[in-house]
CSV table of C-alpha atoms in Angstrom, one decimal:
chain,number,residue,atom,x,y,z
O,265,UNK,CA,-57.3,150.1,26.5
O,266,UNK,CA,-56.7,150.7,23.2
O,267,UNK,CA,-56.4,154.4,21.9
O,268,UNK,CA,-59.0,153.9,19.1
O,269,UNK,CA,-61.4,152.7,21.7
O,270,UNK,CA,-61.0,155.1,24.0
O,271,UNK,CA,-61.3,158.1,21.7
O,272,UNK,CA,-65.0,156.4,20.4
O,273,UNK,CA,-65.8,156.1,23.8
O,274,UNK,CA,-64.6,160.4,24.8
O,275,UNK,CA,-67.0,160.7,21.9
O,276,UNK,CA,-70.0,158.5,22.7
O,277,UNK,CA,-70.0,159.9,25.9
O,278,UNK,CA,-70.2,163.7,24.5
O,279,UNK,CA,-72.6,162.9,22.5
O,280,UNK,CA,-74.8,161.9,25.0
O,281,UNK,CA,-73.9,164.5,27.2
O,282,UNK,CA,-74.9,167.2,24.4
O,283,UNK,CA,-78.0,165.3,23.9
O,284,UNK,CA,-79.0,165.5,27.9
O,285,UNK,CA,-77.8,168.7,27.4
O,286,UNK,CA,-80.6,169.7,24.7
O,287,UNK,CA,-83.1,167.9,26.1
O,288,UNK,CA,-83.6,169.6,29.4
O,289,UNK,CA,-82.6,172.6,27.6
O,290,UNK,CA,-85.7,172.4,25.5
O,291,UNK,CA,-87.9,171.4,28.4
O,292,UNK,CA,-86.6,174.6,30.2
O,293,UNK,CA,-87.5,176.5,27.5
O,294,UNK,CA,-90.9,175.4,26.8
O,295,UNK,CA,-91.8,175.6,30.6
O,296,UNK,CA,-89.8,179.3,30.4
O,297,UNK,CA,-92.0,180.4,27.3
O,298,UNK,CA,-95.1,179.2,29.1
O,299,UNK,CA,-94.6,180.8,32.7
O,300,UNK,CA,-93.1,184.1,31.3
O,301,UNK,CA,-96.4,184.3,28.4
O,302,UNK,CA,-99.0,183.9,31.3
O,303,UNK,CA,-100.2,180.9,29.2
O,304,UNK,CA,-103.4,179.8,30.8
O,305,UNK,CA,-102.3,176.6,31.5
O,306,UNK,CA,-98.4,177.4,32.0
O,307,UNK,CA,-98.8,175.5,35.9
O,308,UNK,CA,-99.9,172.3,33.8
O,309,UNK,CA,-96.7,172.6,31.4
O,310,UNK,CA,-94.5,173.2,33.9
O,311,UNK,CA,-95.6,170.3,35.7
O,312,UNK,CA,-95.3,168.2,33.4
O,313,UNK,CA,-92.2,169.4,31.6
O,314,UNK,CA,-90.6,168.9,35.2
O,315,UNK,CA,-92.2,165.1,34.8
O,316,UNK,CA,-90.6,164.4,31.7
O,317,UNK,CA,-87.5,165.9,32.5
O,318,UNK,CA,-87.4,163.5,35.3
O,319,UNK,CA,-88.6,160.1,33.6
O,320,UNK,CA,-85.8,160.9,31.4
O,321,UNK,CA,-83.2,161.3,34.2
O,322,UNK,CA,-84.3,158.4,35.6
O,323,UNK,CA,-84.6,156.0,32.5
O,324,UNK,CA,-80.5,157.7,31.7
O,325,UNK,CA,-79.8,156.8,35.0
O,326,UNK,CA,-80.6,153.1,34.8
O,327,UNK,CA,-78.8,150.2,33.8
O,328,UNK,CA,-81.3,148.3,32.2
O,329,UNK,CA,-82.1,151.1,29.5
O,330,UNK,CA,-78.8,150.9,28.4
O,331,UNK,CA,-78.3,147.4,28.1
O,332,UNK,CA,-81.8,145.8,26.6
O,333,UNK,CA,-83.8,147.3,23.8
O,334,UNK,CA,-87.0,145.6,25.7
O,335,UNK,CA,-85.9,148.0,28.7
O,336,UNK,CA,-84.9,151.2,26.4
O,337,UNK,CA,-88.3,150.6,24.6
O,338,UNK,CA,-90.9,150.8,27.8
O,339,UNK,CA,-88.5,153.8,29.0
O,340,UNK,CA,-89.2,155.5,25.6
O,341,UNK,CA,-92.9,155.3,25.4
O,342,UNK,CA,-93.3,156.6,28.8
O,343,UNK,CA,-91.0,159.5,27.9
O,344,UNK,CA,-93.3,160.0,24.8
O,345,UNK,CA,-96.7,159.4,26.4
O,346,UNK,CA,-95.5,162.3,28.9
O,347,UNK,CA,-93.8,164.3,25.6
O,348,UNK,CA,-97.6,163.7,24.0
O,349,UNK,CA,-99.1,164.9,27.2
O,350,UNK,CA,-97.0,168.4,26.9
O,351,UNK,CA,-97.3,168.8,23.4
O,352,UNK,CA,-101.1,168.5,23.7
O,353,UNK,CA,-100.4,171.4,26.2
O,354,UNK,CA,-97.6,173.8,24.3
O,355,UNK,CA,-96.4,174.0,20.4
O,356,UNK,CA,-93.1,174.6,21.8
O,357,UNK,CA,-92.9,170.9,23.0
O,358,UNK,CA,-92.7,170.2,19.3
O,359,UNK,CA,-89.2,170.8,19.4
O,360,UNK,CA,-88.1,168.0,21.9
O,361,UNK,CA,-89.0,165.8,18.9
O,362,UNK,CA,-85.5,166.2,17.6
O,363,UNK,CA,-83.7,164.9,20.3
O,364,UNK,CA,-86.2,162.2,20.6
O,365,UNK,CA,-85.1,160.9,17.2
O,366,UNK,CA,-81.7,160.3,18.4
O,367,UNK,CA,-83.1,158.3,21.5
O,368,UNK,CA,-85.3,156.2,19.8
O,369,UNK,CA,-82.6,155.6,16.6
O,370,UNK,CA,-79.5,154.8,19.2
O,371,UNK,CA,-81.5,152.7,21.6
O,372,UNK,CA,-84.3,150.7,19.8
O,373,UNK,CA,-84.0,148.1,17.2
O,374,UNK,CA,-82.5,149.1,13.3
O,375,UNK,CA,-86.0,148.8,11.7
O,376,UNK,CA,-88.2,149.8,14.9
O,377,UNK,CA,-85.8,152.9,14.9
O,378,UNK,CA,-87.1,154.7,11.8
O,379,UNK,CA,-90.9,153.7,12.0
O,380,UNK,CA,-90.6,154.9,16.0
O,381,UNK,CA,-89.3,158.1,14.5
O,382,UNK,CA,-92.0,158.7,11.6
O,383,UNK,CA,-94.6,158.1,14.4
O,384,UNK,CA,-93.0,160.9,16.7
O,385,UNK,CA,-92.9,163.6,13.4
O,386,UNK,CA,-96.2,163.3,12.7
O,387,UNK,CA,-97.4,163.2,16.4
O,388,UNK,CA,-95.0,166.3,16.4
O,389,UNK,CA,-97.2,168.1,12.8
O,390,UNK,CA,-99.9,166.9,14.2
O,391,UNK,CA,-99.8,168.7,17.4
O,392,UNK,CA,-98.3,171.9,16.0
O,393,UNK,CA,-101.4,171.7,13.5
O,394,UNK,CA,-103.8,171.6,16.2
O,395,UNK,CA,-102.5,174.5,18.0
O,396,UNK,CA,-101.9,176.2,14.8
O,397,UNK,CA,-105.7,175.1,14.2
O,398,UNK,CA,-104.4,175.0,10.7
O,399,UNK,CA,-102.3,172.6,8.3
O,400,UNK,CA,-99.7,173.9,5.8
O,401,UNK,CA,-96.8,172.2,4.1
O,402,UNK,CA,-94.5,174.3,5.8
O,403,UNK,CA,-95.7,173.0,8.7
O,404,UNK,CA,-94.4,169.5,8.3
O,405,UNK,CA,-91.0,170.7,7.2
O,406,UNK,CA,-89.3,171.2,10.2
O,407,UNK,CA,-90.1,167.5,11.9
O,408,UNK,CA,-90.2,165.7,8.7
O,409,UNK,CA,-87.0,166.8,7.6
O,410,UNK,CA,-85.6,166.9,11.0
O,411,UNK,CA,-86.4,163.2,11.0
O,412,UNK,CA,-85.0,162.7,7.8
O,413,UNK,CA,-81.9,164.2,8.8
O,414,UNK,CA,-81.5,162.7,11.9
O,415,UNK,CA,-81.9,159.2,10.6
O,416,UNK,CA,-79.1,160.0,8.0
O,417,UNK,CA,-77.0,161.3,10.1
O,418,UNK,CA,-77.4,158.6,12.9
O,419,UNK,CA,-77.1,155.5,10.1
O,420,UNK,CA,-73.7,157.2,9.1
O,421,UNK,CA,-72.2,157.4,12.2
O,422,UNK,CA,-73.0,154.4,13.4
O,423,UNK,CA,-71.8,152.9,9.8
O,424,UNK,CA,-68.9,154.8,10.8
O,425,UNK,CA,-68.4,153.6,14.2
O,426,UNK,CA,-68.9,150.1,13.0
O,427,UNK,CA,-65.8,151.0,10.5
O,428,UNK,CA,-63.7,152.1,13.5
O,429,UNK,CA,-64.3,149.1,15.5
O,430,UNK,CA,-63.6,147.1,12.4
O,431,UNK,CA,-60.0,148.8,12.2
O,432,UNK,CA,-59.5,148.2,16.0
O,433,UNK,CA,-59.8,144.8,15.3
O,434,UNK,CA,-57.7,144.4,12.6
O,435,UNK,CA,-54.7,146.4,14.3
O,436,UNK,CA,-55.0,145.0,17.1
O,437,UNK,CA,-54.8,141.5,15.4
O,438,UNK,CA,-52.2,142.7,13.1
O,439,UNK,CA,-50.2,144.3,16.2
O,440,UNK,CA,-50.6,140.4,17.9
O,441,UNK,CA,-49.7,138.7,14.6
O,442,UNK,CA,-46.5,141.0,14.7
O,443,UNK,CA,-45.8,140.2,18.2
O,444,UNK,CA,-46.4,136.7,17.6
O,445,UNK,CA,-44.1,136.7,14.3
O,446,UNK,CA,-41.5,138.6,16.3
O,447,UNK,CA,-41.4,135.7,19.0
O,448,UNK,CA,-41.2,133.3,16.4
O,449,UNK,CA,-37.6,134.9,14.6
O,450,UNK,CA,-36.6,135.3,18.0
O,451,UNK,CA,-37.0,132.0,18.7
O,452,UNK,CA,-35.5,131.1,15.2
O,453,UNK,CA,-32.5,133.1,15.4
O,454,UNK,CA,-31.8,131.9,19.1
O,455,UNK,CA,-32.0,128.1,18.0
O,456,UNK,CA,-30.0,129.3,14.3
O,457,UNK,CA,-27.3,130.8,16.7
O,458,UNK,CA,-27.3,127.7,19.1
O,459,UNK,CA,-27.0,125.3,16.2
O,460,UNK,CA,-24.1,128.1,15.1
O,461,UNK,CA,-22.1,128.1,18.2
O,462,UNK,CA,-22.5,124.2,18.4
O,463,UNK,CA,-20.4,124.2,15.2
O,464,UNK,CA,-18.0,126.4,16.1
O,465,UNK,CA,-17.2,124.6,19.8
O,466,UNK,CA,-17.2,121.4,18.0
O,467,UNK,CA,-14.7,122.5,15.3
O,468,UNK,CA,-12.3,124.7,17.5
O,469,UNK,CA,-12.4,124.1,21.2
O,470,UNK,CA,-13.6,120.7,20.9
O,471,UNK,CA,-11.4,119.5,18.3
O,472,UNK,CA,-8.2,121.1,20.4
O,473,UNK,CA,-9.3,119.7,23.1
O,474,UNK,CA,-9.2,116.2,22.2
O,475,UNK,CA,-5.2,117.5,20.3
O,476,UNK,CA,-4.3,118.0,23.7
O,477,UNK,CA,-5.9,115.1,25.0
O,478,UNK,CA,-3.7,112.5,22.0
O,479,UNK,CA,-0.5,114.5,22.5
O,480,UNK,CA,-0.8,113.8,26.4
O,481,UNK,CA,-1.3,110.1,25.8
O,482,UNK,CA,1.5,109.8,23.8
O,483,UNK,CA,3.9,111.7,26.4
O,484,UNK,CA,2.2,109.3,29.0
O,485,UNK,CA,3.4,106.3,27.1
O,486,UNK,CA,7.0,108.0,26.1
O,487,UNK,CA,7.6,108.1,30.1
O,488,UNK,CA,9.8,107.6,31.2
O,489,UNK,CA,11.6,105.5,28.4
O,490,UNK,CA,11.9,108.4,26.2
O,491,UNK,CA,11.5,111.8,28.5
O,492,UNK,CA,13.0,113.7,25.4
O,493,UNK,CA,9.7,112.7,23.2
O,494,UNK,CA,7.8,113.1,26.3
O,495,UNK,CA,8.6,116.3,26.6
O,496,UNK,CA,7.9,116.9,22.5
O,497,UNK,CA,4.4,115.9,23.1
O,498,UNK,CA,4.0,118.2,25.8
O,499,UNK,CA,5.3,121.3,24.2
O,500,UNK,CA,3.0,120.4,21.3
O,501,UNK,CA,-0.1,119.9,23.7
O,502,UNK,CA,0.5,123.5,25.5
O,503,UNK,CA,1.2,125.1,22.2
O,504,UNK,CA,-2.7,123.3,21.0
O,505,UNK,CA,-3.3,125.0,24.4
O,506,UNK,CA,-2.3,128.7,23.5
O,507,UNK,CA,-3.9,127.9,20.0
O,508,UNK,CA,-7.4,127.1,21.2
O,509,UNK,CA,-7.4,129.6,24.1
O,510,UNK,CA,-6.5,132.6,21.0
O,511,UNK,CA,-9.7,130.4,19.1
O,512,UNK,CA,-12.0,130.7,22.5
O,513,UNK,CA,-10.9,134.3,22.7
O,514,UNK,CA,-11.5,135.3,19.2
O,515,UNK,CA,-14.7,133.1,19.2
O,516,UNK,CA,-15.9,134.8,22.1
O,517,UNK,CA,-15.6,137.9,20.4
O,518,UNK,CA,-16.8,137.1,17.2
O,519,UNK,CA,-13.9,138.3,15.1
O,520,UNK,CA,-12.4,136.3,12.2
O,521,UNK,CA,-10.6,132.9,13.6
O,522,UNK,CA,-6.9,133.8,14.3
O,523,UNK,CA,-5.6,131.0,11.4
O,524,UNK,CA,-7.1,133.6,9.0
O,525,UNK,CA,-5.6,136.6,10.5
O,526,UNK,CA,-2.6,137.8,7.6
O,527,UNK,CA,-2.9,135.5,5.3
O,528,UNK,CA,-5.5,133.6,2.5
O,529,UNK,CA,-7.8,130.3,3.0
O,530,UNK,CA,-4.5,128.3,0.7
O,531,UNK,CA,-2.2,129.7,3.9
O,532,UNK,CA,-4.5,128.8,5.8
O,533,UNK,CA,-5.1,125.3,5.2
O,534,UNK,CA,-1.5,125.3,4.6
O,535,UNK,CA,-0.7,125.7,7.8
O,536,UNK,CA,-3.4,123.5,9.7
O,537,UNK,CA,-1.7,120.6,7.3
O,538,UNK,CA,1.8,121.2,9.0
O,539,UNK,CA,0.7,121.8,12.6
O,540,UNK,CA,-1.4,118.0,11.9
O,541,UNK,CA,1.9,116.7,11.0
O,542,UNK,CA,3.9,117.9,13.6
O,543,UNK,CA,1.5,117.1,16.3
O,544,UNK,CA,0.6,113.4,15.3
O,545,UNK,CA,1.7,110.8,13.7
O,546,UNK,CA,0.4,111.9,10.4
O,547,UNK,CA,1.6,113.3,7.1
O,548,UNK,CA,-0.8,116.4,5.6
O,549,UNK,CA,-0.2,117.4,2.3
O,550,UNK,CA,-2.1,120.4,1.1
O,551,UNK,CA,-2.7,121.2,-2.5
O,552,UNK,CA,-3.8,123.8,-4.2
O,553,UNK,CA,-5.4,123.5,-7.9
O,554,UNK,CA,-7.2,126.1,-10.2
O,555,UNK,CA,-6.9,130.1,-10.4
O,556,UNK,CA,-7.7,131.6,-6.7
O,557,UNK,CA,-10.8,133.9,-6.7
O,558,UNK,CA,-11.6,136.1,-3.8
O,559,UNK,CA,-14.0,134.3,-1.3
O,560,UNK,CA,-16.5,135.9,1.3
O,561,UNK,CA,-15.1,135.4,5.3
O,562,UNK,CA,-18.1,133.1,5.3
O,563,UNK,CA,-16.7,130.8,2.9
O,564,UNK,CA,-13.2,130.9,4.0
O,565,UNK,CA,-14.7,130.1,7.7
O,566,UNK,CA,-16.7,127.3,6.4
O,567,UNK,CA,-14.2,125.3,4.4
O,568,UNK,CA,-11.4,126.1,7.4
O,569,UNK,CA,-13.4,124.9,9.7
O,570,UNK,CA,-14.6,121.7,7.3
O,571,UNK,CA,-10.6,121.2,6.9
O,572,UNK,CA,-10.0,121.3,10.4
O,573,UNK,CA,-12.8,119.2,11.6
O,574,UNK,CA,-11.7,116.5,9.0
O,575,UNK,CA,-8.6,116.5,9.7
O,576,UNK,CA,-9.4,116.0,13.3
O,577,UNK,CA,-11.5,112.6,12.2
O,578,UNK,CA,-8.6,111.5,10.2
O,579,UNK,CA,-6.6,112.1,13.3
O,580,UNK,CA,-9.0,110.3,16.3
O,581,UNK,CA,-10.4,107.8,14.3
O,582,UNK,CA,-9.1,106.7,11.1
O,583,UNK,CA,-5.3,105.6,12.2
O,584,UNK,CA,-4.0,106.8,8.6
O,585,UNK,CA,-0.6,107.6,7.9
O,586,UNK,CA,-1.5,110.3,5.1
O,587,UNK,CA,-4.0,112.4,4.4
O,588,UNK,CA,-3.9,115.0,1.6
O,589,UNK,CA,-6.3,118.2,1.6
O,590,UNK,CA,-7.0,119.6,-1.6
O,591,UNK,CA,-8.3,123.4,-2.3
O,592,UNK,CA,-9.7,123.7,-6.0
O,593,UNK,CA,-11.4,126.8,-8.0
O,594,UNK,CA,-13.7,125.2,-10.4
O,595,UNK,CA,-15.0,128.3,-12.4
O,596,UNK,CA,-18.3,128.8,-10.2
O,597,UNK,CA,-17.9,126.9,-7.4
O,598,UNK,CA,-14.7,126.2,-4.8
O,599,UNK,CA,-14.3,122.9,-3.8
O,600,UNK,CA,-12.6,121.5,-0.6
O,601,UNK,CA,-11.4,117.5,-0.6
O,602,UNK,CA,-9.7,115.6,2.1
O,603,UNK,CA,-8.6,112.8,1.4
O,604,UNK,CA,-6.8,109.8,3.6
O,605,UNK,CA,-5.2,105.8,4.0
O,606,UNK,CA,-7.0,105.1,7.0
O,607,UNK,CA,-9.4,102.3,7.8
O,608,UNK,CA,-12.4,103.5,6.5
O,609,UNK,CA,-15.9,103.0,7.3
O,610,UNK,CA,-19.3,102.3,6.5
O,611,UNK,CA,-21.1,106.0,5.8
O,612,UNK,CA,-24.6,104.1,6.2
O,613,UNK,CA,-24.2,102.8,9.5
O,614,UNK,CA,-22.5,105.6,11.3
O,615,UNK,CA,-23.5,105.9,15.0
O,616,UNK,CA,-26.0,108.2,16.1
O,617,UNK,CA,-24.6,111.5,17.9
O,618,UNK,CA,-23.7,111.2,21.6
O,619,UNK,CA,-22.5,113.9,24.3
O,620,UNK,CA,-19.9,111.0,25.4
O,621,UNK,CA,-18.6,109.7,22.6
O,622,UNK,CA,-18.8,112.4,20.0
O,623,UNK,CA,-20.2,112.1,16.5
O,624,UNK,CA,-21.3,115.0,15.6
O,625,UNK,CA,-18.5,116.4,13.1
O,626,UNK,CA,-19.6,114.9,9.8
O,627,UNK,CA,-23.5,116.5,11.0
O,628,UNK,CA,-21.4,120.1,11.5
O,629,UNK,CA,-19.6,120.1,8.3
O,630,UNK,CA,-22.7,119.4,6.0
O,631,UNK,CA,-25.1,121.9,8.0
O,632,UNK,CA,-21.6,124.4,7.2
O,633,UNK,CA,-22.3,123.7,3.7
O,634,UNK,CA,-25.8,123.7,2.9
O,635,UNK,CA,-25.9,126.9,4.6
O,636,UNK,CA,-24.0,128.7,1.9
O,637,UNK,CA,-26.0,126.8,-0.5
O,638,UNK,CA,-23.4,124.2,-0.8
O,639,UNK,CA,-22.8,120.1,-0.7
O,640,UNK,CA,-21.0,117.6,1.5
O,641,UNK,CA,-20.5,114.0,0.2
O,642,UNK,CA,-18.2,111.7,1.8
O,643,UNK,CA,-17.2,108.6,0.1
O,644,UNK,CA,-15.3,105.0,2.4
O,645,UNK,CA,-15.5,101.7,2.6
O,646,UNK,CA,-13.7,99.7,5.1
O,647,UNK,CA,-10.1,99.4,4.6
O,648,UNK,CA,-10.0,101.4,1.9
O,649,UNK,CA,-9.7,105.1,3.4
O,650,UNK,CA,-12.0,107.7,3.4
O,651,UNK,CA,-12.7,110.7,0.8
O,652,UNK,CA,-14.5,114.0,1.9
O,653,UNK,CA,-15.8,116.3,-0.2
O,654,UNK,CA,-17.4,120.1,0.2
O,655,UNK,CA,-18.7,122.1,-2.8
O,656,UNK,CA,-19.4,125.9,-2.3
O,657,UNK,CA,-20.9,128.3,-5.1
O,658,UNK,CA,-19.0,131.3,-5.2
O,659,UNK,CA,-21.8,133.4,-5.1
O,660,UNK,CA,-24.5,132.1,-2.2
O,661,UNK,CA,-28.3,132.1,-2.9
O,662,UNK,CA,-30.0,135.2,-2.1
O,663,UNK,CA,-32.4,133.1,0.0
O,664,UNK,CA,-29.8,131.7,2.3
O,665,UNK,CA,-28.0,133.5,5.1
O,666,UNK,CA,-24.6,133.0,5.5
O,667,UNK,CA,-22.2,132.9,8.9
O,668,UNK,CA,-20.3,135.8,8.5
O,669,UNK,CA,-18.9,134.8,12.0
O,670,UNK,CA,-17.0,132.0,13.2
């Protein structure tokens, strides 16, 4: 249960405690007053002091008073015939008024309430006036502005009940919405860091794998006519080997990818060139253009791993002879071209993605970019070798969130 509800209900429920409390209280005391002032008629007041104490126990007691007004309402005017009944008998009866107020404000109707209440104060003057066999102003003081009080006091608590509830509701419904909302970035960060470690399999172990998989066919096909070559191939497929296991490793532990470790993004790139050239039939050229400028890890991570997934296209698919990867600072932006003589292709009919055949790389290098606010265009035509470009702004938009891990 909630904490707010269960404090208003502690409190309900000593407030109507008190008010039992008072009542029998009062009933004691007028049946006290009477036996202890030989009244002539203290038997009679006892009596029926002892009766309305009891018709109220019973209607307290009973489910139905508490749920229906129709119920609460025949419960009251019994209690107040046999109230009428003793006040006829003793003034002091004149003070169960007050606790009758409450009763008939909390149980009955909002407009029956108050005229209920004006009926029982002047029942209540009226019998102290007869007793009194008098009338004075002072006399309807006490129950008029008992009443008055009373009603007050009952309309603001329940206005300020009804303001608590109110505030349940809405922290409970704002303590839902932030579960709900906390789901939903959950949800959102477990699919952004799926979609995240997709690209990075794709572009490291993925790519390696299929190295390994090229350099193998061609020691296949060296055997046994060239063993020496043969056994090139498969030096360069366990060295792509020990390379991707140091990636998996590093990946694994979400530290900056080993190509990067000592040296800058040009090195970098430098390097991935040669190793492409020494592992396939394949001549890498890197170049470098424009005035370096220092580069967040995200951005170095996405245009590596933009190089080294093109590279692996030119390699597996395009059957070029030369490709040339080109690193340039143009003022606000860094810029990352690869270029090659292969075959080409048609970029508007590219094959869908497929867990067999592969496909996804060109899909993984423009999510790369866009994420740091960046562009991806690729330009080819059939024959005529293919032309990738990436665009980064040096500085990302505030409203996107970079990878700052491979």
């Amino acid at each position: 249960m909630n904490a707010t509800a269960s404090a208003l209900t502690l409190t309900t429920r000593t407030l109507a405690w008190c008010l039992h409390l008072l009542i029998i209280g009062l009933l004691v005391l007028t049946s006290g007053r009477a036996l202890a002032g030989d009244h002539p008629h203290a038997g009679w007041i006892a009596a029926t002091a002892g009766a309305c104490g009891l018709v109220y126990a019973a209607g307290a007691l009973a489910p139905r008073v508490r749920r229906t007004w129709r119920g609460a309402a025949w419960w009251l005017a019994v209690v107040g015939t046999v109230w009428l009944a003793l006040l006829a008998l003793s003034p002091d009866a004149v003070w169960v008024a007050f606790p009758l107020y409450f009763l008939q404000l909390h149980l009955l109707p909002r407009r029956a309430g108050p005229i209920t209440v004006a009926a029982t104060a002047v029942a209540a003057i009226a019998g102290f006036s007869a007793h009194q066999h008098s009338f004075s102003p002072a006399m309807a003081i006490g129950p008029a502005l008992g009443a008055a009080v009373t009603v007050a006091g009952v309309r603001g608590y329940q206005a300020l009940y009804r303001e608590s509830e109110r505030r349940r509701r809405l922290i409970e419904e704002l303590t839902a919405t932030r579960a709900d909302l906390a789901r939903v970035q959950h949800t959102a960060g477990v699919l952004a860091e799926r979609e995240r470690l997709a690209r990075e399999i794709h572009d490291t172990l993925a790519q390696g794998l299929s190295s390994i998989q090229l350099l193998l066919r061609a020691a296949e096909r060296a055997l046994p006519q060239a063993p020496q070559n043969a056994a090139r191939h498969v030096g360069q497929a366990r060295q792509a080997a020990v390379d991707n296991l140091a990636e998996a490793r590093r990946f694994v532990a979400a530290l900056t990818p080993p190509t990067l470790e000592g040296t800058t993004l040009a090195g970098a790139l430098e390097r991935l060139c040669a190793t492409a050239s020494a592992r396939h039939r394949l001549t890498a050229r890197f170049r470098l253009t424009g005035d370096p400028a220092p580069l967040t890890t995200a951005h170095e991570v996405a245009l590596l791993r933009i190089a080294q997934s093109a590279l692996a296209n030119v390699v597996q698919h395009a059957e070029a002879t030369t490709a040339e990867v080109t690193l340039g600072y143009l003022g606000d932006h860094v810029a990352l071209d690869v270029a090659d003589d292969g075959r080409g292709f048609d970029p508007a009919r590219l094959p869908a993605p497929d867990p067999e055949t592969g496909g996804f790389g060109l899909a993984a290098m423009r999510a790369r970019a866009q994420a740091l606010g960046g562009t991806l265009t690729v330009e080819s035509a059939p024959g005529h070798g293919t032309a990738l470009a990436a665009q980064l702004p040096l500085t990302p938009p505030a409203d996107t969130e970079p990878e700052a891990r491979p």
